[in-house]
Coordinates of C-alpha atoms in Angstrom, one line a residue:
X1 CA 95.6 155.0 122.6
X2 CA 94.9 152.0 120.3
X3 CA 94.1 152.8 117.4
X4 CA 92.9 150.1 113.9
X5 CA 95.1 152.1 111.7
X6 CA 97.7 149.4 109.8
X7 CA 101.2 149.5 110.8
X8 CA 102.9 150.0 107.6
X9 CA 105.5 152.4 107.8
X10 CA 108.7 153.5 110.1
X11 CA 109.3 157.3 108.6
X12 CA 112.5 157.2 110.8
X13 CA 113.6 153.6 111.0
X14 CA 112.2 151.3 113.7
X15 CA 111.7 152.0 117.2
X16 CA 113.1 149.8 119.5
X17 CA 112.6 149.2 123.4
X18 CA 115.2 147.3 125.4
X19 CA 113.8 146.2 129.0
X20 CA 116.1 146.0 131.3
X21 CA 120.0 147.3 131.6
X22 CA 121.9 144.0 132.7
X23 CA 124.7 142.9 130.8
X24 CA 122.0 141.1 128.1
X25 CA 120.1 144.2 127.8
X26 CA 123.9 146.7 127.3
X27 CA 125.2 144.0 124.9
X28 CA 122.0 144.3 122.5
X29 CA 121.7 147.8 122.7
X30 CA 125.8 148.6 122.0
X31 CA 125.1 146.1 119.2
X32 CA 122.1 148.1 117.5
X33 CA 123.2 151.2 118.4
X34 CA 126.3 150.7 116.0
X35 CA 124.4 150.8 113.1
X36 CA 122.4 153.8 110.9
X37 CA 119.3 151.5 111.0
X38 CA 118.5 152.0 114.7
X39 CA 118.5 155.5 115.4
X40 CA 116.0 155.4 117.6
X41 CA 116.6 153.0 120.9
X42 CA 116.4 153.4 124.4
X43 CA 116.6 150.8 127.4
X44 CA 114.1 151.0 130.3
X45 CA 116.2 150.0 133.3
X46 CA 113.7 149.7 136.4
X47 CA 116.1 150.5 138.7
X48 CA 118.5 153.8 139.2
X49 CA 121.7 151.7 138.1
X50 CA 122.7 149.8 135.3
X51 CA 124.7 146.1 135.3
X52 CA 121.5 143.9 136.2
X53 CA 122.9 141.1 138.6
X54 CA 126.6 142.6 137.8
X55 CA 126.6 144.8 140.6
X56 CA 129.9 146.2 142.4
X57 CA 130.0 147.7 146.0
X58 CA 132.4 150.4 147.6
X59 CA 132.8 148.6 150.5
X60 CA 135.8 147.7 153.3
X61 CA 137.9 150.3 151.6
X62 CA 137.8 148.1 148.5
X63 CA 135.2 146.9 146.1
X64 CA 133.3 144.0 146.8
X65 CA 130.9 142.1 144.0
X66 CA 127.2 141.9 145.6
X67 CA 126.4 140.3 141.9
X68 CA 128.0 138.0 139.5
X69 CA 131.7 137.5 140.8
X70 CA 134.1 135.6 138.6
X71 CA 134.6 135.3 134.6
X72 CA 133.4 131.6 134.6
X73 CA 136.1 130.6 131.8
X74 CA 138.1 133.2 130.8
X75 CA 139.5 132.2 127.6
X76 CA 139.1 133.2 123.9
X77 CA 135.6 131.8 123.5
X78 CA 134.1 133.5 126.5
X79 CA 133.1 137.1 125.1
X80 CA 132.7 138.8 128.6
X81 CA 136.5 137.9 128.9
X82 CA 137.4 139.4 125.5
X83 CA 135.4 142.5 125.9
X84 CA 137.4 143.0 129.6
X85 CA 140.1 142.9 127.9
X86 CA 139.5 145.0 125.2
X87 CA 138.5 147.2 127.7
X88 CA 141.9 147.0 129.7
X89 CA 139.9 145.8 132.5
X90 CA 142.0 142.5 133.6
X91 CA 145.6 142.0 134.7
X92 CA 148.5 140.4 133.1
X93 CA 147.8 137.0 135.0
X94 CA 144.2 137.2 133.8
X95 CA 145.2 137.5 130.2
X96 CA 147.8 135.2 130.1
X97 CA 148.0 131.7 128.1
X98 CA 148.9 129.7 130.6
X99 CA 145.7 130.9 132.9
X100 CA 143.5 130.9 129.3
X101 CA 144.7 127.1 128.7
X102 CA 143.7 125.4 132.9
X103 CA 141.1 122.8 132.2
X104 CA 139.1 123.0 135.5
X105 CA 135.9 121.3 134.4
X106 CA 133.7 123.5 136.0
X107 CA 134.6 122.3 139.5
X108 CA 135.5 124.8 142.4
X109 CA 139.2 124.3 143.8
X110 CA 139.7 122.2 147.0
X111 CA 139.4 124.5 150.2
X112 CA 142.8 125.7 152.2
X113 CA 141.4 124.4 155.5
X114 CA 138.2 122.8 156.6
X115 CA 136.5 123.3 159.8
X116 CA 134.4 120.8 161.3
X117 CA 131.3 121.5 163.7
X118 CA 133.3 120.2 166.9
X119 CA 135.7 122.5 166.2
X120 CA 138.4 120.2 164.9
X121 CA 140.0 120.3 161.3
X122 CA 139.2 118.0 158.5
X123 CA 142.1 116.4 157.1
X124 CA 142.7 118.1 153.4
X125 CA 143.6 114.9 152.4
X126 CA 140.3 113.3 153.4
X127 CA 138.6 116.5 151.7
X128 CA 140.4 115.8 148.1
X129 CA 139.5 112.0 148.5
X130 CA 135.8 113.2 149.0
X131 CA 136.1 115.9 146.5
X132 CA 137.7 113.3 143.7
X133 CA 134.6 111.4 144.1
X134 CA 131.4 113.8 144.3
X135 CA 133.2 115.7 141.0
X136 CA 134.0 112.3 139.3
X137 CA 130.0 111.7 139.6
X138 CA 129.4 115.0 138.8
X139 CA 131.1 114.5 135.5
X140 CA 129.2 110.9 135.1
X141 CA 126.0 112.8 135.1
X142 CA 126.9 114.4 132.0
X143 CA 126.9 111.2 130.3
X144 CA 123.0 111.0 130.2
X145 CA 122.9 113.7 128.1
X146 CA 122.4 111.6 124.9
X147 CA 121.0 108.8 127.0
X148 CA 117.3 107.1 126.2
X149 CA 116.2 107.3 129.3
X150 CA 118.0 108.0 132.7
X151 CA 117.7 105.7 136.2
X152 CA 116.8 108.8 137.9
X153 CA 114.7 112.3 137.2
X154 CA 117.3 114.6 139.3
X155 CA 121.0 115.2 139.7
X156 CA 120.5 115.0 143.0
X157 CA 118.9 111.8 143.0
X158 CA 121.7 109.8 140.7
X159 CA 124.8 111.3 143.2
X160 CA 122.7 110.1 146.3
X161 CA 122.4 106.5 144.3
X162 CA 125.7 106.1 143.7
X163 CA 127.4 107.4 146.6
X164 CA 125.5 105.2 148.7
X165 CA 127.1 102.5 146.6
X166 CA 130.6 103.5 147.6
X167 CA 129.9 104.0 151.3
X168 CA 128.7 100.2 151.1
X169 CA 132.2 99.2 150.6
X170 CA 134.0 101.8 152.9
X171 CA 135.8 99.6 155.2
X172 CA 136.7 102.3 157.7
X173 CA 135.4 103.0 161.5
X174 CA 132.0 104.7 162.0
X175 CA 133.3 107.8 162.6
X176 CA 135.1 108.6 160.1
X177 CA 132.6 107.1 157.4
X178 CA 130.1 109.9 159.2
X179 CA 132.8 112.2 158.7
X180 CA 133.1 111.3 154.9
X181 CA 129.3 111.7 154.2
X182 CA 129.5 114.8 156.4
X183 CA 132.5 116.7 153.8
X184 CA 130.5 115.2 150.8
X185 CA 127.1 117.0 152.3
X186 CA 129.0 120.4 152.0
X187 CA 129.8 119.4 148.9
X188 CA 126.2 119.1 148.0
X189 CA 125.8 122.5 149.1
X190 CA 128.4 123.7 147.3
X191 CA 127.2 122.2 144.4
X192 CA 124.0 123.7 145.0
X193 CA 125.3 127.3 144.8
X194 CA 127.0 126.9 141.5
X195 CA 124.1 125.8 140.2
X196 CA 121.4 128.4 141.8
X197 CA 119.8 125.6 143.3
X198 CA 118.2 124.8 146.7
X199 CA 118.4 121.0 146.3
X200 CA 120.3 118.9 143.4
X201 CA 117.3 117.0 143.5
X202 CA 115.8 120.0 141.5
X203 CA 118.5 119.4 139.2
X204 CA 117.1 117.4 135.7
X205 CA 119.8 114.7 135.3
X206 CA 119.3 114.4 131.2
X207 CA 119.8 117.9 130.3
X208 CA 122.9 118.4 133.0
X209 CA 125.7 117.9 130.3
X210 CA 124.5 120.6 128.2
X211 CA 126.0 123.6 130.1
X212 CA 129.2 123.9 128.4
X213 CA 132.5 125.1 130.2
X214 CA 134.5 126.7 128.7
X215 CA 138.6 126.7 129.5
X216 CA 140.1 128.9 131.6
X217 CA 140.9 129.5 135.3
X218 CA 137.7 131.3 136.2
X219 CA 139.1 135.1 137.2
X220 CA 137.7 138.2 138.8
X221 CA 138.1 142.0 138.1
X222 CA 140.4 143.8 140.6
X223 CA 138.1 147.0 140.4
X224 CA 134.7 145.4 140.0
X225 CA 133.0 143.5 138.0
X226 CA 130.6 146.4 136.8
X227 CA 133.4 148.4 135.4
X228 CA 132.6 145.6 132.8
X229 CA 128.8 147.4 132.0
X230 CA 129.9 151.0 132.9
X231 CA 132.1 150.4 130.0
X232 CA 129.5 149.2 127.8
X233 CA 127.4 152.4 129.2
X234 CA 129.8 154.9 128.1
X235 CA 130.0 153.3 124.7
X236 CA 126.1 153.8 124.4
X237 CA 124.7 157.6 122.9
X238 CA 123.8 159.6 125.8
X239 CA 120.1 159.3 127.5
X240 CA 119.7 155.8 126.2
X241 CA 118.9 154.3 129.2
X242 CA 116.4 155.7 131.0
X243 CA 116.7 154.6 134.7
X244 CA 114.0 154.1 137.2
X245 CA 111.8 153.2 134.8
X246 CA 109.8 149.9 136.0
X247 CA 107.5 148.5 132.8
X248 CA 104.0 147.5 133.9
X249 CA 102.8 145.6 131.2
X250 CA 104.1 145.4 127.2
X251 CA 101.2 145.3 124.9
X252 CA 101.8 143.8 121.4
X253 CA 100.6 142.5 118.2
X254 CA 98.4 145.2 117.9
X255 CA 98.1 148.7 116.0
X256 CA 98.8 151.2 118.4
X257 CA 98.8 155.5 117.9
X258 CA 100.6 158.1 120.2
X259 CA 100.4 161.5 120.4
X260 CA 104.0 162.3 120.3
X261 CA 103.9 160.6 116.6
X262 CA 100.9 161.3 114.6
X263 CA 100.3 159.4 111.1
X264 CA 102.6 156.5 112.9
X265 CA 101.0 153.3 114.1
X266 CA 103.2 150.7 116.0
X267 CA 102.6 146.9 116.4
X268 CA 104.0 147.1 120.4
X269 CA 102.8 149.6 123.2
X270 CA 105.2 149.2 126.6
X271 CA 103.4 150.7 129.6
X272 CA 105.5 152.1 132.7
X273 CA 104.3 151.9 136.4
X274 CA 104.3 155.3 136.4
X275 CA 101.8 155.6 133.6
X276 CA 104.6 156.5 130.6
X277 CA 103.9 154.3 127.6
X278 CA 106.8 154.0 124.9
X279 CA 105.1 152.8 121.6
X280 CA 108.2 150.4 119.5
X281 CA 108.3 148.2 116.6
X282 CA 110.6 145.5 118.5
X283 CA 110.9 145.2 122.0
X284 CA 114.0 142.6 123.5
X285 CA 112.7 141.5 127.2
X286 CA 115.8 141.2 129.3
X287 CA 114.3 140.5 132.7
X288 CA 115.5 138.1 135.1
X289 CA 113.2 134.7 135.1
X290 CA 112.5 135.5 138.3
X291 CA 110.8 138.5 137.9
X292 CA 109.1 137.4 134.3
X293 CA 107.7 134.3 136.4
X294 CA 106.2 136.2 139.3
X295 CA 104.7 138.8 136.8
X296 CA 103.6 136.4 133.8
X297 CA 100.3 137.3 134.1
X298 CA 100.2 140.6 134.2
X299 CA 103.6 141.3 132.0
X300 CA 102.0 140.9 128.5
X301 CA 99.0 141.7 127.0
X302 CA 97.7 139.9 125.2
X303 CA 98.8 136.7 127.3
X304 CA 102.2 134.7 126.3
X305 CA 101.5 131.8 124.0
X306 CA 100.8 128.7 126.7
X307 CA 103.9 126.7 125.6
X308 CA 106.4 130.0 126.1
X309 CA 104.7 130.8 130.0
X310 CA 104.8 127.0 130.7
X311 CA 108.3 126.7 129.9
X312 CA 108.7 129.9 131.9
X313 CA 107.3 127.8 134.8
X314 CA 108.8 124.7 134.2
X315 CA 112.6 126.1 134.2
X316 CA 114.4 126.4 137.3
X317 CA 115.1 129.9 139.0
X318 CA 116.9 129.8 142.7
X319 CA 118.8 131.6 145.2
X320 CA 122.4 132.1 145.6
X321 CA 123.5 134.8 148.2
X322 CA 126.8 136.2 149.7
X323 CA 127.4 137.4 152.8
X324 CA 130.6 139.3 153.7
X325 CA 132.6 139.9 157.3
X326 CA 134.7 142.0 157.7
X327 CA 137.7 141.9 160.3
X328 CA 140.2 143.7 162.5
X329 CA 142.4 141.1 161.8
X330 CA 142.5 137.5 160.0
X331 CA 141.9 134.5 162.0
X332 CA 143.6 132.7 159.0
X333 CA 146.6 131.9 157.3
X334 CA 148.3 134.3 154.9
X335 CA 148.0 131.7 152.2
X336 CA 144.4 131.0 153.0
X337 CA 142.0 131.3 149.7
X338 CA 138.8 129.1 150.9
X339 CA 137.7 128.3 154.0
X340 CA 135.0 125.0 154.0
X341 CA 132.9 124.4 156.5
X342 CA 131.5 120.8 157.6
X343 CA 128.4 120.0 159.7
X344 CA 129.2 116.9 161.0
X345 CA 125.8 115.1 162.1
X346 CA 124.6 115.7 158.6
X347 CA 124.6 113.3 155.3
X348 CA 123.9 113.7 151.8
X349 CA 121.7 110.0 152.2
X350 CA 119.8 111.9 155.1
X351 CA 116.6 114.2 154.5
X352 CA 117.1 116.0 157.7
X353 CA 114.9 119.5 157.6
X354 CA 115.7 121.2 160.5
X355 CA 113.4 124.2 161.2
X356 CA 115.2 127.5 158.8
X357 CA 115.5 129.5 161.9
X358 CA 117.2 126.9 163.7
X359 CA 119.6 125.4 161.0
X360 CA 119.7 128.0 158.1
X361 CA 123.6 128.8 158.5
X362 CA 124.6 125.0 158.0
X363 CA 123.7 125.7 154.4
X364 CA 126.8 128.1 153.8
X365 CA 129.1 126.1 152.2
X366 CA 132.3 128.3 153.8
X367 CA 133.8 131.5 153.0
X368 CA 136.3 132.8 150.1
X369 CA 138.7 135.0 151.0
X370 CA 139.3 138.4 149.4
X371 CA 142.5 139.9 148.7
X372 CA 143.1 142.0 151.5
X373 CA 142.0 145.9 151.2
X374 CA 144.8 147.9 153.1
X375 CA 144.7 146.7 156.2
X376 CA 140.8 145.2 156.1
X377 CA 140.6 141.6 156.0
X378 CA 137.0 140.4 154.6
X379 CA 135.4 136.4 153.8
X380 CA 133.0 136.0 151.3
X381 CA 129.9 133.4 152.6
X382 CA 128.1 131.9 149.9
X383 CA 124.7 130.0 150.8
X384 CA 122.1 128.8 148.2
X385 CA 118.3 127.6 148.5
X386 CA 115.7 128.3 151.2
X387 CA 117.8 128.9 153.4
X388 CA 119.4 131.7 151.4
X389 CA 115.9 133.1 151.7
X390 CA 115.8 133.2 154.6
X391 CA 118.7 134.6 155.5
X392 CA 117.4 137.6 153.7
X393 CA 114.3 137.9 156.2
X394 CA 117.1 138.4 159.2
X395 CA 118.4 141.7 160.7
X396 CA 122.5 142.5 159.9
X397 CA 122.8 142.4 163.8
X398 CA 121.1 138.6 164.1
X399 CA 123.2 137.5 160.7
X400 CA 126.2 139.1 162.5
X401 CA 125.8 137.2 165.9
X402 CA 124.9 133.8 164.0
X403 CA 128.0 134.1 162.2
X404 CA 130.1 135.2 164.9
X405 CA 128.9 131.8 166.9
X406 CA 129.5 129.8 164.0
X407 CA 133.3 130.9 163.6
X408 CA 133.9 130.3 167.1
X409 CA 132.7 127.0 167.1
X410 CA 134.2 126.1 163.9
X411 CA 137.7 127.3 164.8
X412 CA 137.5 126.1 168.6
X413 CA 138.2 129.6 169.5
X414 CA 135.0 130.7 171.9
X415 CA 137.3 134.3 172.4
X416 CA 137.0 134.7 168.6
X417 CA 136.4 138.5 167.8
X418 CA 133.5 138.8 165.8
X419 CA 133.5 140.9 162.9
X420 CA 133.2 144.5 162.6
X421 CA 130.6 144.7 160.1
X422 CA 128.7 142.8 157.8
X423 CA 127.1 143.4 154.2
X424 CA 124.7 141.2 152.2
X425 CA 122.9 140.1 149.1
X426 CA 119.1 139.2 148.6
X427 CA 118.4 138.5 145.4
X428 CA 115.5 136.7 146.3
X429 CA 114.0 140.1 148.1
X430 CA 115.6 142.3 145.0
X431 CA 111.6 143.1 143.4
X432 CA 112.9 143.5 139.6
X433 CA 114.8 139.7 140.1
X434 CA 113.5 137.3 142.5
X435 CA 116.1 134.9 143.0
X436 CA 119.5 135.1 141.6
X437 CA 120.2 132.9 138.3
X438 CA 118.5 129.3 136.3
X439 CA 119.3 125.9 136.0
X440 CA 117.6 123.2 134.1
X441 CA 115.1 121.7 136.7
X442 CA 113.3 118.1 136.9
X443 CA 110.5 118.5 134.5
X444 CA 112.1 121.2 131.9
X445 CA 114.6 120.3 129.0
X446 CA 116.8 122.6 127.2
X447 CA 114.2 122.8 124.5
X448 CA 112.3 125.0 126.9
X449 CA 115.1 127.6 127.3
X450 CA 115.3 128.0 123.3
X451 CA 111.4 128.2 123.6
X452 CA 112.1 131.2 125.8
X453 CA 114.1 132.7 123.0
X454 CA 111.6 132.6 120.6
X455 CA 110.5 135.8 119.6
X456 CA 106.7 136.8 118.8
X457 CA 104.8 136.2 117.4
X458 CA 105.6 132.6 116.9
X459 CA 105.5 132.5 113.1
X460 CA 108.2 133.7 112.1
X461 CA 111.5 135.0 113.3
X462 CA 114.8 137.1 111.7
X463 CA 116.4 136.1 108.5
X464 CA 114.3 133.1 107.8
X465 CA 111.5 135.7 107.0
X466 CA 113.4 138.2 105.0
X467 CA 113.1 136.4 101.4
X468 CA 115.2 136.8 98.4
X469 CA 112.8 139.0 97.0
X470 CA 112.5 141.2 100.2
X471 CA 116.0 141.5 100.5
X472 CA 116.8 142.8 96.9
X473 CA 114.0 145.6 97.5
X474 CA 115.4 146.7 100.5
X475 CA 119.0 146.3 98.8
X476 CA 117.8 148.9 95.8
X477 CA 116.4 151.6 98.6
X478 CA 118.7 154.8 99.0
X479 CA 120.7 155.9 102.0
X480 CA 117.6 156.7 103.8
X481 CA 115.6 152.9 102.6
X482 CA 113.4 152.5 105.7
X483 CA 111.5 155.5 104.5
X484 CA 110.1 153.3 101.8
X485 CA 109.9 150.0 104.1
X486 CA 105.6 150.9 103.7
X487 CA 106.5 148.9 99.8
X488 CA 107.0 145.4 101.6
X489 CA 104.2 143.7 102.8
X490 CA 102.7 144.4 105.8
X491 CA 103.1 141.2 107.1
X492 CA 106.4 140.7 107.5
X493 CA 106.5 144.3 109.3
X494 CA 104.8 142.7 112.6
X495 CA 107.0 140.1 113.0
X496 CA 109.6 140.2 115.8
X497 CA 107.4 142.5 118.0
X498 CA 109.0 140.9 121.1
X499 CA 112.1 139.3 121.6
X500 CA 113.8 137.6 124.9
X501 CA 117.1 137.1 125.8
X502 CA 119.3 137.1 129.1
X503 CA 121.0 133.9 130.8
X504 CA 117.6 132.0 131.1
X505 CA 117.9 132.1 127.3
X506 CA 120.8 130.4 126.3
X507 CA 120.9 127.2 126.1
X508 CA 124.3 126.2 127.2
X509 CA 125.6 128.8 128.8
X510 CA 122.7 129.7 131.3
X511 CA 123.2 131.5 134.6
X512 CA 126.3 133.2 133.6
X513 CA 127.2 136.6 132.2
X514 CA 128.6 135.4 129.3
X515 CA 125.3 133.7 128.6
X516 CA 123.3 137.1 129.1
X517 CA 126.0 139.1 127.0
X518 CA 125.5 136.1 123.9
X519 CA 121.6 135.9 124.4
X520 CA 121.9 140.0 123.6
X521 CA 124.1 140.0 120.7
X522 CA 121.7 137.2 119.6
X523 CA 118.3 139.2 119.4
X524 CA 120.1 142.7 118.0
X525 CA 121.4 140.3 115.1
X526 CA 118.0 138.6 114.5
X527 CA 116.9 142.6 114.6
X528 CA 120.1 143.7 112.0
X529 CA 118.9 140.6 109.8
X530 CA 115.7 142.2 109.3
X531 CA 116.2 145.3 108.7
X532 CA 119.5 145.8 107.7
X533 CA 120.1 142.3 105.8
X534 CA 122.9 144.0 103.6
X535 CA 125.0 144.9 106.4
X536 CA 127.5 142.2 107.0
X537 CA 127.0 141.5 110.9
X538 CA 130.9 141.5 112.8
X539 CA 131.2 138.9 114.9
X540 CA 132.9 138.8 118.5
X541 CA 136.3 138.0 118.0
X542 CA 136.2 134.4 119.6

């Protein structure tokens, strides 16, 4: 009920809301739940599980990560790594120096074998010649970052440009030229799924050189990745997150009532699909950008200011999906750890579009290989873009047979056994996240993920409104000071009504959990500035 009563007081410190229980939404709750000043808190999770796009699968007689896979950097500035390991959740190899220290630059190691389309196998050393080139441009795009202008809009665009310099001055025969544009295609596809991407031409070029990696020789967690957030759960007071509960629409910068607290009026009303409203002071969005996107209009009430929802639209939000096979036994070598595949009629200088129910399984770049689970032997298929989409719209049975034809003709083995089951992601399909994670696209700068950040209203945010004067006030309050918060001016009360954080939000770390896990320690301290300015905030030991 909405009500024109001020919103002046918060008799039992504020309320706060936390939508949506990815890694983000855990790390700002565990942050504000640590402190007297936040009693009350809860996370809406709209689903029956917590971890967001962190999501870990008892499957194969093993776990298996549907979500977010490796710890992209594992080294002492990465805080997913250091809370694993305070945790206990990594091995020795994980934790130690010399796998902290590996410079990788971001690019994915060269593949154990590649198979070509005709069934032959692509000289490795014709792969790492292709591989030392595509990354080598890859880090030359990251020079524009400072640049006054760039030669090209898209990533995509600039690689193309210069590759087709080089293959002007190739001097071998015609089939192995093809050959060489055909491994630097997968490598475009490749490219492609790191990035969350269905075309580098998406890609912005300037802004590329902004996602910082960090050191480390990216690792995974032998039990599953969302042992990370079920630790984070546990660490949370019981019945904080209240699962399967979707929000409809969060109303704000008014002066709402409830029932359940009478003589209270509260600046933010959240409204649930199933009718449940949960008035709150502050509310931190943690959504996916997918899901904000395809709900923008309909998510907030009153409308999001037109800068915030265009930079909403503007930043780019893809599609990267795995597909896993299991088998009786492995087709391939003990030592094997990634398996590339090549198409070789295509070319990263060609704009072939083959019809998606024709050519969607060219997209998948190959398969990793997964430490074997007893005596099951499962690959990992990672495919990006459209065609990731449409993957989703297929049956297991028709991905299964696809699959299955694809091996054989890759391995020149037509007697190949197929595999004995299959298992999926769709992200794109998942209702509460609509594609999988964001990149900075053609059009959008990283000024527009920091203007996602922003909280509202726009006017003000954290410590920069919390003056001198306020803070001494709310320094001289007793043990229970929030029960005389009413002295300060209203005004100040209604700022950070909402806040937003996950990966879409940082601006240097976006698309990865470590990120999402920043971007929520980021809002809970703008929260702790304001209200509890004279508690000295820790810091993640980095």
């Amino acid at each position: 009920m909405e009500s024109t009563g001020s919103v002046g007081e918060a008799p039992g410190g504020p309320r706060v809301l936390v939508v949506g229980g990815g890694i983000a939404g855990l790390g700002a709750a565990q942050r504000l739940c640590g402190h007297s000043a936040f009693p009350h808190l809860r996370v809406l999770e709209a689903t029956a599980r917590a971890g967001g796009r962190i999501r870990s699968e008892r499957c194969f007689g093993g776990v298996v990560e549907v979500g977010a896979h490796w710890i992209h950097g594992p080294s002492r500035g990465n805080p997913v790594f250091q809370l694993a390991a305070e945790y206990g959740l990594l091995g020795e190899k994980e934790l130690s120096q010399e796998n902290q220290l590996v410079e990788t630059g971001g690019h994915v190691g060269l593949p154990s074998v590649s198979y070509a389309s005709s069934g032959a196998s692509v000289s490795l050393q014709l792969v790492a010649e292709m591989a030392t080139l595509f990354y080598g441009l890859i880090d030359q795009t990251r020079e524009f970052l400072h640049a006054a202008e760039t030669p090209v809009p898209s990533v995509g665009e600039y690689l193309k440009k210069e590759i087709g310099q080089h293959v002007a001055g190739w001097t071998e025969d015609e089939e192995t030229r093809k050959l060489k544009l055909a491994v630097l295609n997968s490598f475009f596809n490749l490219e492609c799924c790191v990035s969350g991407t269905h075309s580098m031409d998406l890609v912005a070029l300037a802004p590329f050189g902004e996602y910082t990696v960090l050191p480390g020789l990216d690792c995974t967690f032998s039990k599953g990745y969302q042992g990370l957030t079920n630790c984070m759960m546990a660490a949370l007071p019981e019945d904080t997150v209240v699962f399967e509960k979707p929000v409809k629409t969060i109303h704000w910068n008014g002066s709402f009532q409830e029932a359940a607290f009478p003589g209270e009026t509260f600046p933010v009303s959240v409204e649930c699909e199933d009718g449940d409203r949960f008035p709150a002071h502050h509310v931190i969005v943690t959504v996916p950008l997918g899901f904000l996107r395809e709900h923008l209009d309909t998510f907030f009430d009153p409308p999001l200011p037109a800068e915030k929802a265009e930079a909403i639209r503007k930043i780019g939000f893809g599609t990267n999906n795995k597909i896993f096979l299991e088998f009786e036994e492995p087709f391939w070598e003990p030592d094997c750890q990634l398996i590339q595949l090549v198409w070789e009629d295509t070319s990263p200088l060609e704009d072939a579009a083959p019809e998606l129910q024709d050519a969607w399984f060219r997209k998948l770049i190959g398969f990793v290989v997964l430490p074997a689970f007893a005596s099951v032997h499962v690959l990992c298929g990672f495919i990006a873009g459209l065609e990731s989409e449409f993957m989703e719209t297929l049956s297991d049975e028709e991905v299964l047979l696809c699959l299955t034809q694809v091996l054989r003709r890759v391995t020149g083995n037509p007697r190949l056994p197929a595999p004995k089951s299959v298992l999926r992601s769709r992200w794109h399909s998942a209702p509460y996240t609509r594609g999988s994670y964001s990149y900075v696209a053609v059009g959008s700068t990283g000024g527009d993920l920091d203007l996602l950040a922003q909280p509202l209203p726009a006017d003000g945010a954290g410590a920069q409104l919390f003056t001198p004067e306020l803070r001494g006030a709310v320094a001289s309050f007793p043990t229970h000071w929030w029960m005389r918060v009413s002295r300060l001016p209203t005004r100040w009360w209604m700022r950070l009504q909402i806040l937003f954080a996950g990966e879409a939000t940082h601006r240097t770390f976006y698309s990865t959990t470590h990120g999402a896990l920043l971007s929520g320690w980021r809002e809970a301290d703008r929260l702790l500035s304001l209200w509890a300015p004279q508690v000295q905030q820790p810091r993640p030991r980095l």
